[in-house]
Coordinates of N, CA and C and ligand atoms in Angstrom, one line a residue:
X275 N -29.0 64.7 -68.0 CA -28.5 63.4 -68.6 C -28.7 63.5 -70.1
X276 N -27.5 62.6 -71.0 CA -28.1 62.8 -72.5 C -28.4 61.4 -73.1
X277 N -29.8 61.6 -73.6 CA -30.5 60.1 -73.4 C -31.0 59.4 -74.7
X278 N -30.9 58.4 -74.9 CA -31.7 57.8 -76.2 C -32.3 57.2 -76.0
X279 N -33.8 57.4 -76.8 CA -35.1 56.5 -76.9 C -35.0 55.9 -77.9
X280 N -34.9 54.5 -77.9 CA -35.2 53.4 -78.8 C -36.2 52.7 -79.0
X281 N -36.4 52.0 -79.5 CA -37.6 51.6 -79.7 C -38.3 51.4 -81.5
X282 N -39.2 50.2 -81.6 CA -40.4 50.5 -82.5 C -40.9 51.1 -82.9
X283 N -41.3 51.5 -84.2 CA -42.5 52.5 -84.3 C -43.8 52.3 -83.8
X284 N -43.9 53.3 -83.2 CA -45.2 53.5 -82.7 C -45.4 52.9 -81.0
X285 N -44.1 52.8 -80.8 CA -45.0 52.4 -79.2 C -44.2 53.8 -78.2
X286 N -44.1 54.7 -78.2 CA -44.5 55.8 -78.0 C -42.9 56.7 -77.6
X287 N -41.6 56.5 -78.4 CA -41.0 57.1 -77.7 C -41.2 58.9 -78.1
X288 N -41.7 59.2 -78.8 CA -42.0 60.8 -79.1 C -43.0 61.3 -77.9
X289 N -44.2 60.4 -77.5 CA -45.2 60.5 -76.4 C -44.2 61.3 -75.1
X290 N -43.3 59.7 -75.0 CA -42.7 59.7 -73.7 C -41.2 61.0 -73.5
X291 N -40.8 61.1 -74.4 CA -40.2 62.3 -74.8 C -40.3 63.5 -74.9
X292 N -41.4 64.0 -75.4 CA -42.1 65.1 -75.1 C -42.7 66.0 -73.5
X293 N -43.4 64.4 -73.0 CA -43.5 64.8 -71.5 C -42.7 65.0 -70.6
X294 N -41.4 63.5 -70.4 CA -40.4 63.9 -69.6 C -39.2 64.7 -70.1
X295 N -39.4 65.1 -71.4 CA -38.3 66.8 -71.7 C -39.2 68.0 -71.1
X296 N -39.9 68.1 -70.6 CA -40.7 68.8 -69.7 C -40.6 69.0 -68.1
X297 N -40.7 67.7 -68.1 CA -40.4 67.5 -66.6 C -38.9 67.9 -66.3
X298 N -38.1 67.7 -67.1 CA -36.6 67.7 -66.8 C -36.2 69.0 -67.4
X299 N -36.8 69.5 -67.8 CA -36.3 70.9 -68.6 C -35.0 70.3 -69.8
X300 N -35.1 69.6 -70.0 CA -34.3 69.0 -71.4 C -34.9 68.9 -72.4
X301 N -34.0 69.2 -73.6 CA -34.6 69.4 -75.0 C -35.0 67.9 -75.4
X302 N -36.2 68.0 -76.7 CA -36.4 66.4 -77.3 C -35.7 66.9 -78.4
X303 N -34.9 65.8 -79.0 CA -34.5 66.4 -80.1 C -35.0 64.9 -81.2
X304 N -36.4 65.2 -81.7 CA -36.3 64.0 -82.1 C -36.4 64.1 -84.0
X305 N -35.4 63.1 -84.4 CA -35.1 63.2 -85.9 C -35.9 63.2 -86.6
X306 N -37.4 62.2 -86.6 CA -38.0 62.6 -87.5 C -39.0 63.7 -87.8
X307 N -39.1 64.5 -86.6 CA -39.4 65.9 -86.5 C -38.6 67.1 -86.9
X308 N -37.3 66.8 -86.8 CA -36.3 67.6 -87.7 C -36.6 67.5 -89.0
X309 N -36.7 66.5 -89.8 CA -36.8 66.0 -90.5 C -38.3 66.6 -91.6
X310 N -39.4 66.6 -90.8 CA -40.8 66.8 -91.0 C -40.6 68.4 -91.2
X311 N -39.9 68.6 -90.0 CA -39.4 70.5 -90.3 C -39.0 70.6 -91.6
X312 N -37.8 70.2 -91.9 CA -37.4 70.6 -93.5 C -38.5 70.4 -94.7
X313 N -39.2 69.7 -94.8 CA -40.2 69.2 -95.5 C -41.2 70.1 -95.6
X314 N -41.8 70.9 -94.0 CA -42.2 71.9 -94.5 C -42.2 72.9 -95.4
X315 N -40.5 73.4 -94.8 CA -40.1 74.4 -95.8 C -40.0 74.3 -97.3
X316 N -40.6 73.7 -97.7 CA -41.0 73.3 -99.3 C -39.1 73.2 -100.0
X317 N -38.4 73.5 -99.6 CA -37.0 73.0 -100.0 C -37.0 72.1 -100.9
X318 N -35.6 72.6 -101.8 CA -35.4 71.1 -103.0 C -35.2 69.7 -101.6
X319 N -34.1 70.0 -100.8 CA -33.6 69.0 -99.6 C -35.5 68.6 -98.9
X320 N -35.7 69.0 -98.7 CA -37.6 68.9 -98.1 C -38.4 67.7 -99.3
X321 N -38.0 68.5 -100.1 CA -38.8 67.4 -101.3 C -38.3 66.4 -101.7
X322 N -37.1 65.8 -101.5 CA -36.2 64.7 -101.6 C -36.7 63.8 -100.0
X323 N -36.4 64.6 -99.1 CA -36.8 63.6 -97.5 C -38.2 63.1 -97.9
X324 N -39.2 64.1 -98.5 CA -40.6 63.6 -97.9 C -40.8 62.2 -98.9
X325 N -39.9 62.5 -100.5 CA -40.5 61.3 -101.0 C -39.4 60.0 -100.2
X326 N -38.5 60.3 -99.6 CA -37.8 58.9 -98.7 C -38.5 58.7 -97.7
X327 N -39.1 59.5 -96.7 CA -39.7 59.4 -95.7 C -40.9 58.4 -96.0
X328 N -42.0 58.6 -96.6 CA -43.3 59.0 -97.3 C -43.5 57.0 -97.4
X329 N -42.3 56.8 -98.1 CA -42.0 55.3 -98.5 C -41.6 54.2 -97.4
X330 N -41.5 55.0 -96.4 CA -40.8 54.5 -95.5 C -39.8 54.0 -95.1
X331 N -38.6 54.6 -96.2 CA -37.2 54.4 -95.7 C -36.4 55.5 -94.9
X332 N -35.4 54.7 -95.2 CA -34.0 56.1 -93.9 C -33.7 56.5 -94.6
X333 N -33.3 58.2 -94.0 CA -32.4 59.2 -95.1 C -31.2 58.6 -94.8
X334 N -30.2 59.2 -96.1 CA -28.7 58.9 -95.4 C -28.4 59.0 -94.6
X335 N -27.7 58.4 -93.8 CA -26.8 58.6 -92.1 C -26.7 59.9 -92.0
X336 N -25.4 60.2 -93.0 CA -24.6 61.6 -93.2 C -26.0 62.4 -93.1
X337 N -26.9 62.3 -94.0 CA -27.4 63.6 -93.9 C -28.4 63.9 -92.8
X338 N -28.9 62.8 -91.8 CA -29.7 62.6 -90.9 C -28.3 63.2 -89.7
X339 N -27.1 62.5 -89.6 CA -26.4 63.2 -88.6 C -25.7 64.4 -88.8
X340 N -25.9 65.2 -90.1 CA -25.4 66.7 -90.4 C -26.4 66.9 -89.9
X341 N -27.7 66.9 -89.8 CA -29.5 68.1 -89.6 C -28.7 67.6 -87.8
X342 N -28.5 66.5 -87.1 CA -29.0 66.3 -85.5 C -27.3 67.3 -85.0
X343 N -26.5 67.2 -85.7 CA -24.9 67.3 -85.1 C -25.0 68.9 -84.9
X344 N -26.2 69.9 -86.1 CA -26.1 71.2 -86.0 C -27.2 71.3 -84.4
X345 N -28.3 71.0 -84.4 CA -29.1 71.0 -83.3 C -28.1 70.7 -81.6
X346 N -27.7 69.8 -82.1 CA -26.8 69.4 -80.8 C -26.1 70.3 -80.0
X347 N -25.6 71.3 -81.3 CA -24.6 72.7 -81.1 C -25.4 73.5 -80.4
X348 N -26.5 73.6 -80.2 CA -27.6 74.8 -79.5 C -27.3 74.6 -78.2
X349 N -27.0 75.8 -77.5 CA -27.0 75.8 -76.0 C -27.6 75.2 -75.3
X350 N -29.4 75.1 -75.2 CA -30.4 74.1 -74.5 C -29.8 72.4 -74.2
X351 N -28.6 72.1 -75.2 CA -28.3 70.8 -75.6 C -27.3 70.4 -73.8
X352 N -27.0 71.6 -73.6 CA -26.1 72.0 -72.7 C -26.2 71.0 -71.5
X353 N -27.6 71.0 -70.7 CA -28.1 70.8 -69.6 C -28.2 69.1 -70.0
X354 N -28.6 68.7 -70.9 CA -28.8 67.6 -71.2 C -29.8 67.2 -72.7
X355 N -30.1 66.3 -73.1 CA -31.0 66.0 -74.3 C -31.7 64.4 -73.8
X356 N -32.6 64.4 -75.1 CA -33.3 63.2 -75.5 C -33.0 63.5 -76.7
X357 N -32.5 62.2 -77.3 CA -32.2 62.2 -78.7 C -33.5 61.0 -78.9
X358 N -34.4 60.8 -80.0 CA -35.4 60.2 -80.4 C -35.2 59.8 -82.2
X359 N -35.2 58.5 -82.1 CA -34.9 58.3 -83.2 C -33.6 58.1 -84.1
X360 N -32.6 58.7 -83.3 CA -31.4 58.7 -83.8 C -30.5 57.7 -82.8
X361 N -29.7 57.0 -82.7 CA -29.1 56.2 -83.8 C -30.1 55.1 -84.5
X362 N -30.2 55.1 -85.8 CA -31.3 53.5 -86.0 C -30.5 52.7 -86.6
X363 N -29.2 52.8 -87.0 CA -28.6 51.6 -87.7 C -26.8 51.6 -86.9
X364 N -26.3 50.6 -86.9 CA -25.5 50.5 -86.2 C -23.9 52.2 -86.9
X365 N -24.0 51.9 -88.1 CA -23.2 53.1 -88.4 C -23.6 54.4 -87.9
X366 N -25.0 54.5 -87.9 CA -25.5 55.8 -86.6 C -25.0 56.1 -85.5
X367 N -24.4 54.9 -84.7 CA -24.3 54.4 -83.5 C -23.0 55.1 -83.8
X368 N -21.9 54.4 -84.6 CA -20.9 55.1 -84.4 C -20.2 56.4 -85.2
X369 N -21.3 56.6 -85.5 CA -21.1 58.6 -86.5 C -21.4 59.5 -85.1
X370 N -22.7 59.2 -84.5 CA -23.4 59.3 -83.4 C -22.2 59.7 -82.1
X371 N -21.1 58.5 -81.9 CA -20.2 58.7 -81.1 C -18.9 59.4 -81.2
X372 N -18.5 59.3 -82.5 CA -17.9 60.3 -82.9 C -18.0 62.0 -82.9
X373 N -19.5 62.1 -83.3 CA -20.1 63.6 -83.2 C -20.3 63.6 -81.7
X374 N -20.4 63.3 -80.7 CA -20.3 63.7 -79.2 C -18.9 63.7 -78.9
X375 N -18.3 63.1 -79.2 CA -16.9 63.5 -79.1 C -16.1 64.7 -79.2
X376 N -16.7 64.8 -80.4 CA -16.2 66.2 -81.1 C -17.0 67.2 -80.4
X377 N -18.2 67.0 -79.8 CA -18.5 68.2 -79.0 C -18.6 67.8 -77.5
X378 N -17.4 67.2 -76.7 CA -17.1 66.8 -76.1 C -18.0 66.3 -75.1
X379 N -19.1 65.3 -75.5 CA -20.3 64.6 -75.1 C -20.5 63.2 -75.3
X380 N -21.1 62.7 -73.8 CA -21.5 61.1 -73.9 C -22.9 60.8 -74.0
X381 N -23.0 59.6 -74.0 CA -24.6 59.1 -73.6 C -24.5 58.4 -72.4
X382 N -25.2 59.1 -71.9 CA -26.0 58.3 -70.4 C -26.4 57.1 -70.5
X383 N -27.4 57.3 -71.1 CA -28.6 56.1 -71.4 C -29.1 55.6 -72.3
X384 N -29.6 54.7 -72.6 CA -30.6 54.3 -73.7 C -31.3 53.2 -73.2
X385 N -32.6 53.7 -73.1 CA -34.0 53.3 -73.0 C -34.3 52.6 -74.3
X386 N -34.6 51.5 -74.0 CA -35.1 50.2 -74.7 C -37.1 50.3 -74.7
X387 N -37.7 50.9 -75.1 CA -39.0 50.9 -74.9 C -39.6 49.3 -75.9
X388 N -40.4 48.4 -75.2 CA -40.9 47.7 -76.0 C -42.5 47.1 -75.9
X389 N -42.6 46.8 -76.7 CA -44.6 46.4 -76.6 C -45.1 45.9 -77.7
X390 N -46.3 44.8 -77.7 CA -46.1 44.0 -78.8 C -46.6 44.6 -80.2
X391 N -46.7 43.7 -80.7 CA -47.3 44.6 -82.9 C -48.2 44.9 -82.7
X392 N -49.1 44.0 -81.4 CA -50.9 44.3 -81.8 C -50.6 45.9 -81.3
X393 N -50.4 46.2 -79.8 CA -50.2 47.3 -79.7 C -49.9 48.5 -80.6
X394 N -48.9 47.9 -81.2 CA -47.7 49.1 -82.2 C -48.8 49.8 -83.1
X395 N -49.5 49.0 -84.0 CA -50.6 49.0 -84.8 C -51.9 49.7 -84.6
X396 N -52.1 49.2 -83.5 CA -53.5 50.1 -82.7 C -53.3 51.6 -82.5
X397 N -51.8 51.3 -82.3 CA -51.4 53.0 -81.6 C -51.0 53.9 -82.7
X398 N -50.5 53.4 -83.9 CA -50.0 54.1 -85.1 C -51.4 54.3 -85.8
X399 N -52.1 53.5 -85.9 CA -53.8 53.8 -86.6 C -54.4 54.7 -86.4
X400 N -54.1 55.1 -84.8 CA -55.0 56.0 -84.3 C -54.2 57.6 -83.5
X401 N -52.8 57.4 -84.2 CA -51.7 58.6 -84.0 C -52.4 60.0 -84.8
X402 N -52.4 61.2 -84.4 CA -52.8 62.6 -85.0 C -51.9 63.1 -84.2
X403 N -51.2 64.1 -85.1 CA -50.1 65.2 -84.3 C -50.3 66.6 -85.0
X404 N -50.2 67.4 -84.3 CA -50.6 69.0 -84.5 C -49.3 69.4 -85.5
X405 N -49.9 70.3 -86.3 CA -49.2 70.6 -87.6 C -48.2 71.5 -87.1
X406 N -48.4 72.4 -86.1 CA -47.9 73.0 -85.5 C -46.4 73.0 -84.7
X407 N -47.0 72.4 -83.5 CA -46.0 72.1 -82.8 C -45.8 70.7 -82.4
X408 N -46.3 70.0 -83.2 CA -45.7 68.7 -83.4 C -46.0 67.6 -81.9
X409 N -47.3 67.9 -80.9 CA -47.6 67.3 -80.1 C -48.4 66.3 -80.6
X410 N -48.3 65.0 -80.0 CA -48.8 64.0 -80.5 C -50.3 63.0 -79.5
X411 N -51.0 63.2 -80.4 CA -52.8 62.5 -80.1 C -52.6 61.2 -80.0
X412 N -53.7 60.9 -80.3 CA -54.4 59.4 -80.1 C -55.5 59.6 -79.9
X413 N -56.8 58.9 -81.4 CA -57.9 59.3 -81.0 C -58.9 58.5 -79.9
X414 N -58.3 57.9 -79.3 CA -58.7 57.1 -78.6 C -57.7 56.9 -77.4
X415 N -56.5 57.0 -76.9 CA -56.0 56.4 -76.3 C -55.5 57.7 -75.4
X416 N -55.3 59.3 -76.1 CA -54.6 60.2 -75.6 C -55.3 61.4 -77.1
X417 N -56.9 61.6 -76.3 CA -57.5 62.8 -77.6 C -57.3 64.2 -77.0
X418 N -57.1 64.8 -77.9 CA -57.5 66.1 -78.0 C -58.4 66.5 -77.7
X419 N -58.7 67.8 -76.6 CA -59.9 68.4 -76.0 C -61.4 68.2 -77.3
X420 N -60.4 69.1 -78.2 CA -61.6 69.7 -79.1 C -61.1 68.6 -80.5
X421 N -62.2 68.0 -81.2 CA -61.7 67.4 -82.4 C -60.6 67.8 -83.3
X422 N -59.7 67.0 -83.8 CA -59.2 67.7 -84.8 C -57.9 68.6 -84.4
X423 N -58.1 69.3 -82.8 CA -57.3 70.8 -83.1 C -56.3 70.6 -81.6
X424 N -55.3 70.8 -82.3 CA -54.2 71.0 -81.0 C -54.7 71.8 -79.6
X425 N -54.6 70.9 -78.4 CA -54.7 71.3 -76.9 C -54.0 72.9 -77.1
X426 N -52.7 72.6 -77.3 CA -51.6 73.9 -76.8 C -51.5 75.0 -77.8
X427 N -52.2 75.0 -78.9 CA -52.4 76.4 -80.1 C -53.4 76.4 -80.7
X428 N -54.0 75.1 -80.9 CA -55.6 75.1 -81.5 C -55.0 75.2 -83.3
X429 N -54.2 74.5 -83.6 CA -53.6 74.2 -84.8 C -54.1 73.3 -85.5
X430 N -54.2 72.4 -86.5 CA -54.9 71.3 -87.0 C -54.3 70.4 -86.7
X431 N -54.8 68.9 -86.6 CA -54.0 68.1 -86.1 C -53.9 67.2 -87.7
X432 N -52.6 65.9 -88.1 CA -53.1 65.9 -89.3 C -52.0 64.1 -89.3
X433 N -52.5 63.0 -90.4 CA -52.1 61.9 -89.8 C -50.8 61.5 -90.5
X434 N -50.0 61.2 -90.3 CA -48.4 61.5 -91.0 C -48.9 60.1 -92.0
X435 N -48.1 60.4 -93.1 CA -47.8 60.2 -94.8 C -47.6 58.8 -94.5
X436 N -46.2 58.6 -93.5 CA -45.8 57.1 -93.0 C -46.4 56.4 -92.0
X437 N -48.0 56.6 -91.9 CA -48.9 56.0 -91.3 C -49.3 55.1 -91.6
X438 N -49.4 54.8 -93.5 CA -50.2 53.9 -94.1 C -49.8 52.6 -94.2
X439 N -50.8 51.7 -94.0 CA -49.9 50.1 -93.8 C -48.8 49.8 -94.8
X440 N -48.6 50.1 -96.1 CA -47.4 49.6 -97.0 C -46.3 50.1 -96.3
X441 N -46.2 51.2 -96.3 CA -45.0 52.0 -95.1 C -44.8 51.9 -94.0
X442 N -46.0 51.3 -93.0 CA -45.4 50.9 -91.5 C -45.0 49.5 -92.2
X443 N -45.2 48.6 -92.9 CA -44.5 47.7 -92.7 C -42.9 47.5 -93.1
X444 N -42.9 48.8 -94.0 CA -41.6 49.0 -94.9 C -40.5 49.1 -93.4
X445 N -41.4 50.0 -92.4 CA -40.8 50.7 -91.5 C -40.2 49.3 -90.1
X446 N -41.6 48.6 -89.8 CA -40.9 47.7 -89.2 C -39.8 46.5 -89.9
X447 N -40.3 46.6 -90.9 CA -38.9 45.7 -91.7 C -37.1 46.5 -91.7
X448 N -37.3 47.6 -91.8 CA -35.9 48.3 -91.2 C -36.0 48.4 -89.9
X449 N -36.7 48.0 -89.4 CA -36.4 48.2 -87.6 C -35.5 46.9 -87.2
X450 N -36.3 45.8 -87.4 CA -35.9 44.4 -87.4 C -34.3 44.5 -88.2
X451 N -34.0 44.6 -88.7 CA -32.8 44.6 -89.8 C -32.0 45.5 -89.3
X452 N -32.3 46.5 -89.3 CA -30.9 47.6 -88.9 C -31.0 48.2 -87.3
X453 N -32.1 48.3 -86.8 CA -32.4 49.1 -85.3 C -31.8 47.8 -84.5
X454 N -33.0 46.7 -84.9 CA -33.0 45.9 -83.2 C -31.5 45.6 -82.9
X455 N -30.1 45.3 -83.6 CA -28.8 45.2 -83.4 C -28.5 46.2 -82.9
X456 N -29.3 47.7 -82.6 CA -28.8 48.3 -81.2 C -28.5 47.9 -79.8
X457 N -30.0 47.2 -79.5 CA -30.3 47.0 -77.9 C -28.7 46.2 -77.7
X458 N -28.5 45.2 -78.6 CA -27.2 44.4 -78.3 C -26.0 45.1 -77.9
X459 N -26.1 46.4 -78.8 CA -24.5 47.3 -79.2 C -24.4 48.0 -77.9
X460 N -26.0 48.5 -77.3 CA -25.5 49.3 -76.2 C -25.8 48.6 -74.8
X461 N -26.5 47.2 -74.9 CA -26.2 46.0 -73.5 C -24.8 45.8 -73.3
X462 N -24.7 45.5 -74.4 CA -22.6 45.2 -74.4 C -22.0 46.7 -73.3
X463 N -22.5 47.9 -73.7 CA -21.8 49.1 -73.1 C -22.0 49.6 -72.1
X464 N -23.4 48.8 -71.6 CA -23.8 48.7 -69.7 C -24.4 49.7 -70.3
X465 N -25.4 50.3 -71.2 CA -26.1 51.3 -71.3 C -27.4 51.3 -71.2
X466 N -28.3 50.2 -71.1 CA -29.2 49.7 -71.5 C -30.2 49.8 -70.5
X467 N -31.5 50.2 -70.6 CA -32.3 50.4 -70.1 C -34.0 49.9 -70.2
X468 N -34.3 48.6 -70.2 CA -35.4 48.3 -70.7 C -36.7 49.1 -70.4
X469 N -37.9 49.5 -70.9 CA -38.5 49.6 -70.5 C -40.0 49.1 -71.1
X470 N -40.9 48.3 -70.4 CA -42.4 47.8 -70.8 C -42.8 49.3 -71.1
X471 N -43.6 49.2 -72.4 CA -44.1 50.1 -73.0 C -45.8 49.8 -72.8
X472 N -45.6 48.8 -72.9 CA -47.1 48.3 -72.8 C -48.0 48.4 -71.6
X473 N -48.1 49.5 -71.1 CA -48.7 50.2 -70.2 C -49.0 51.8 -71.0
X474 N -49.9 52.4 -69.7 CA -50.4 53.5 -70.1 C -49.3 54.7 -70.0
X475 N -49.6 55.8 -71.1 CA -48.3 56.7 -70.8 C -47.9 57.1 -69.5
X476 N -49.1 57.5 -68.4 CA -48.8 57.5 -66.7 C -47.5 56.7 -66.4
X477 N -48.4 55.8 -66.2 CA -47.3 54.4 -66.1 C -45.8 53.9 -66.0
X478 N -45.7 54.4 -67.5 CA -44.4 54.4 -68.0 C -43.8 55.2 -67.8
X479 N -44.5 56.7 -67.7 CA -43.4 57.9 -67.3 C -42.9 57.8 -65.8
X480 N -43.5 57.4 -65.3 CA -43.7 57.2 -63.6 C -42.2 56.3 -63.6
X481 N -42.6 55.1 -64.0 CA -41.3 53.8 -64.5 C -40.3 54.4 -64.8
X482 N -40.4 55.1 -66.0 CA -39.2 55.7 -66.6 C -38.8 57.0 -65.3
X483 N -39.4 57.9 -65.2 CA -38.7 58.7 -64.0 C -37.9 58.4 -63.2
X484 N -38.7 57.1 -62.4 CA -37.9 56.5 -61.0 C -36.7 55.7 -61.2
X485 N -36.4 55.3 -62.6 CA -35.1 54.9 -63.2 C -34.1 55.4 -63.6
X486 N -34.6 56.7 -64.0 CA -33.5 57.6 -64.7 C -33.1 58.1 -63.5
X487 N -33.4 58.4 -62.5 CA -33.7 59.2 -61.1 C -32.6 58.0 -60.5
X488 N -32.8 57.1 -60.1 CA -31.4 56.1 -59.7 C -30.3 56.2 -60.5
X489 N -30.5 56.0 -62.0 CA -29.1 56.0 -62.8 C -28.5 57.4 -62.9
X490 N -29.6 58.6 -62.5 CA -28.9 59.6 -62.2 C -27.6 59.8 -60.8
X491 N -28.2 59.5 -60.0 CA -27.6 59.2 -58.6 C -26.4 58.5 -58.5
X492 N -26.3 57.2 -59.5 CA -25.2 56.3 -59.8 C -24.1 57.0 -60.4
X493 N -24.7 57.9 -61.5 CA -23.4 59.1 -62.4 C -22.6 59.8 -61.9
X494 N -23.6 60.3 -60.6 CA -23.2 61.5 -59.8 C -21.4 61.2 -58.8
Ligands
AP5_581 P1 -40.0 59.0 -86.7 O1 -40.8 60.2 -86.7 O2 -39.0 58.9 -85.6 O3 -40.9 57.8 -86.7 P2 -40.7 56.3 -86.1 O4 -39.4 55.8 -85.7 O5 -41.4 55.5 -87.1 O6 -41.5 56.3 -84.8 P3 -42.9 56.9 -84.5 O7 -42.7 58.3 -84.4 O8 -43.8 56.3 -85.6 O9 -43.3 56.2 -83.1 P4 -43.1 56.7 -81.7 O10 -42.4 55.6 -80.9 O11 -42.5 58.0 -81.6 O12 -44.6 56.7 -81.1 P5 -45.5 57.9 -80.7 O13 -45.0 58.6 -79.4 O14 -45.8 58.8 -81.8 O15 -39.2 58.9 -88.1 C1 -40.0 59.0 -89.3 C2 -39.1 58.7 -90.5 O16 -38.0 59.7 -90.5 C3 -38.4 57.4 -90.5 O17 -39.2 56.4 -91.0 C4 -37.2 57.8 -91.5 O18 -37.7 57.9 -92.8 C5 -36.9 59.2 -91.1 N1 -35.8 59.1 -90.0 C6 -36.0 59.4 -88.7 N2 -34.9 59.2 -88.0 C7 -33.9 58.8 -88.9 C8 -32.6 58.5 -88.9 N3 -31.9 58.4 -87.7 N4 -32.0 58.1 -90.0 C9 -32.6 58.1 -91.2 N5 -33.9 58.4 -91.3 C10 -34.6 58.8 -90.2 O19 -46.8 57.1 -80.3 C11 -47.6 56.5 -81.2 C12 -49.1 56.6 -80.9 O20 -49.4 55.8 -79.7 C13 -49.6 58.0 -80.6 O21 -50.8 58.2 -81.1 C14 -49.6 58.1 -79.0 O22 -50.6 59.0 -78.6 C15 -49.9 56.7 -78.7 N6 -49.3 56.2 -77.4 C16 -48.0 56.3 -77.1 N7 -47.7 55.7 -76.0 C17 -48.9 55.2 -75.5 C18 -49.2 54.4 -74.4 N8 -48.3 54.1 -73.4 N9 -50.5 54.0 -74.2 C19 -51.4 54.3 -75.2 N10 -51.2 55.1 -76.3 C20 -49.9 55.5 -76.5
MG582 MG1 -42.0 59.5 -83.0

């Protein structure tokens, strides 16, 4: 199935993405890890995102759907995806629809994840993700064996730039503004999929499985 996690920052769609592209053998393809990739590479384009990112705004559409439109093209995309993060503003939505078109692709679904601020907050405070391979902690909620160091390479774990309160709020102020006019754009399209976030990752994957698992059956 090719799926979109929506949602808040910080109430866990990377968490929940990572585990059930596992279970399903489907890629996560999520943007702002694309994103975090370039930035590595010390690139002029790297050093432009990190100071937009950093601040907590959106890169341009265009240039957010040129990085996801080339990934898309990868065979793995084939079987199905989780797109994370991408569409966040309604012109996303429809560049977004247009680029599956052209590679003659729909969306399934979109998962509505939600849970309140106190939550969002608690969970983004205490977020650590491995430098490495980009798997994501919680020092408290979902830690790492050994302090500090990634379960699956033993990599440093390290607390992203757009952690800091001036920037999560930059970040829920574009959510409110440009994101939450999704849930409406894809209710309208019978796509919609709510899910309580505010439960433990178990939980929700369990929820989320046994739903996708019917709407799969429905497609068929
Ligand atoms: P991105 O990396 O996508 O960040 P985000 O949208 O702000 O969302 P987060 O990654 O912060 O939250 P999440 O929902 O994934 O939560 P997580 O699973 O980590 O984007 C970063 C930036 O890139 C953007 O601000 C923008 O600048 C740019 N960008 C990205 N996409 C773009 C686009 N389309 N266009 C333009 N610019 C774009 O979970 C959070 C924490 O909670 C973790 O510590 C986790 O362990 C814990 N946790 C998760 N679920 C649970 C649970 N159920 N119970 C307890 N703890 C939990
Ligand atoms: Mg994320």
């Amino acid at each position: 199935m090719n799926l979109v996690f929506l949602g808040k920052q910080g109430v866990g769609k990377g968490t929940y993405a990572q585990r059930y592209s596992k279970s399903e053998d489907i890629p996560h393809l999520s943007m702002g890890d694309l994103l975090r990739a370039e930035i590595k590479t010390d690139s002029e384009l790297g050093k432009q995102i990190a100071e937009i990112i950093n601040a907590g705004n959106l890169v341009p559409d265009e240039m957010a759907l040129q990085m996801l439109e080339k990934r898309l093209q990868q065979s793995d995309c084939e079987k199905g995806f989780i797109l994370d993060g991408f569409p966040r503003n309604l012109n996303q939505a429809n560049l977004l629809e247009k680029s599956l078109d052209r590679l003659g692709k729909k969306i399934d679904c979109v998962i509505d994840f939600f849970a309140s601020e106190k939550t969002l907050m608690e969970r983004l405070g205490g977020r650590w993700q491995c430098k490495k391979c980009a798997k994501i902690y919680h020092t408290t909620n979902l830690p790492s064996k050994v302090e500090g160091k990634c379960d699956l390479d033993g990599a440093d774990l390290y607390q992203r730039a757009d952690d800091k309160p001036d920037a999560i709020q930059k970040r829920f102020a574009i959510y409110e503004e440009q994101t939450k006019p999704l849930i409406d754009y894809y209710k309208e399209k019978g796509l919609l999929l709510d899910m309580n976030a505010d439960r433990t990752p178990e939980v929700v994957l369990k929820d989320l499985s046994k739903k996708l698992q019917e709407k799969k059956k429905q497609l068929q």
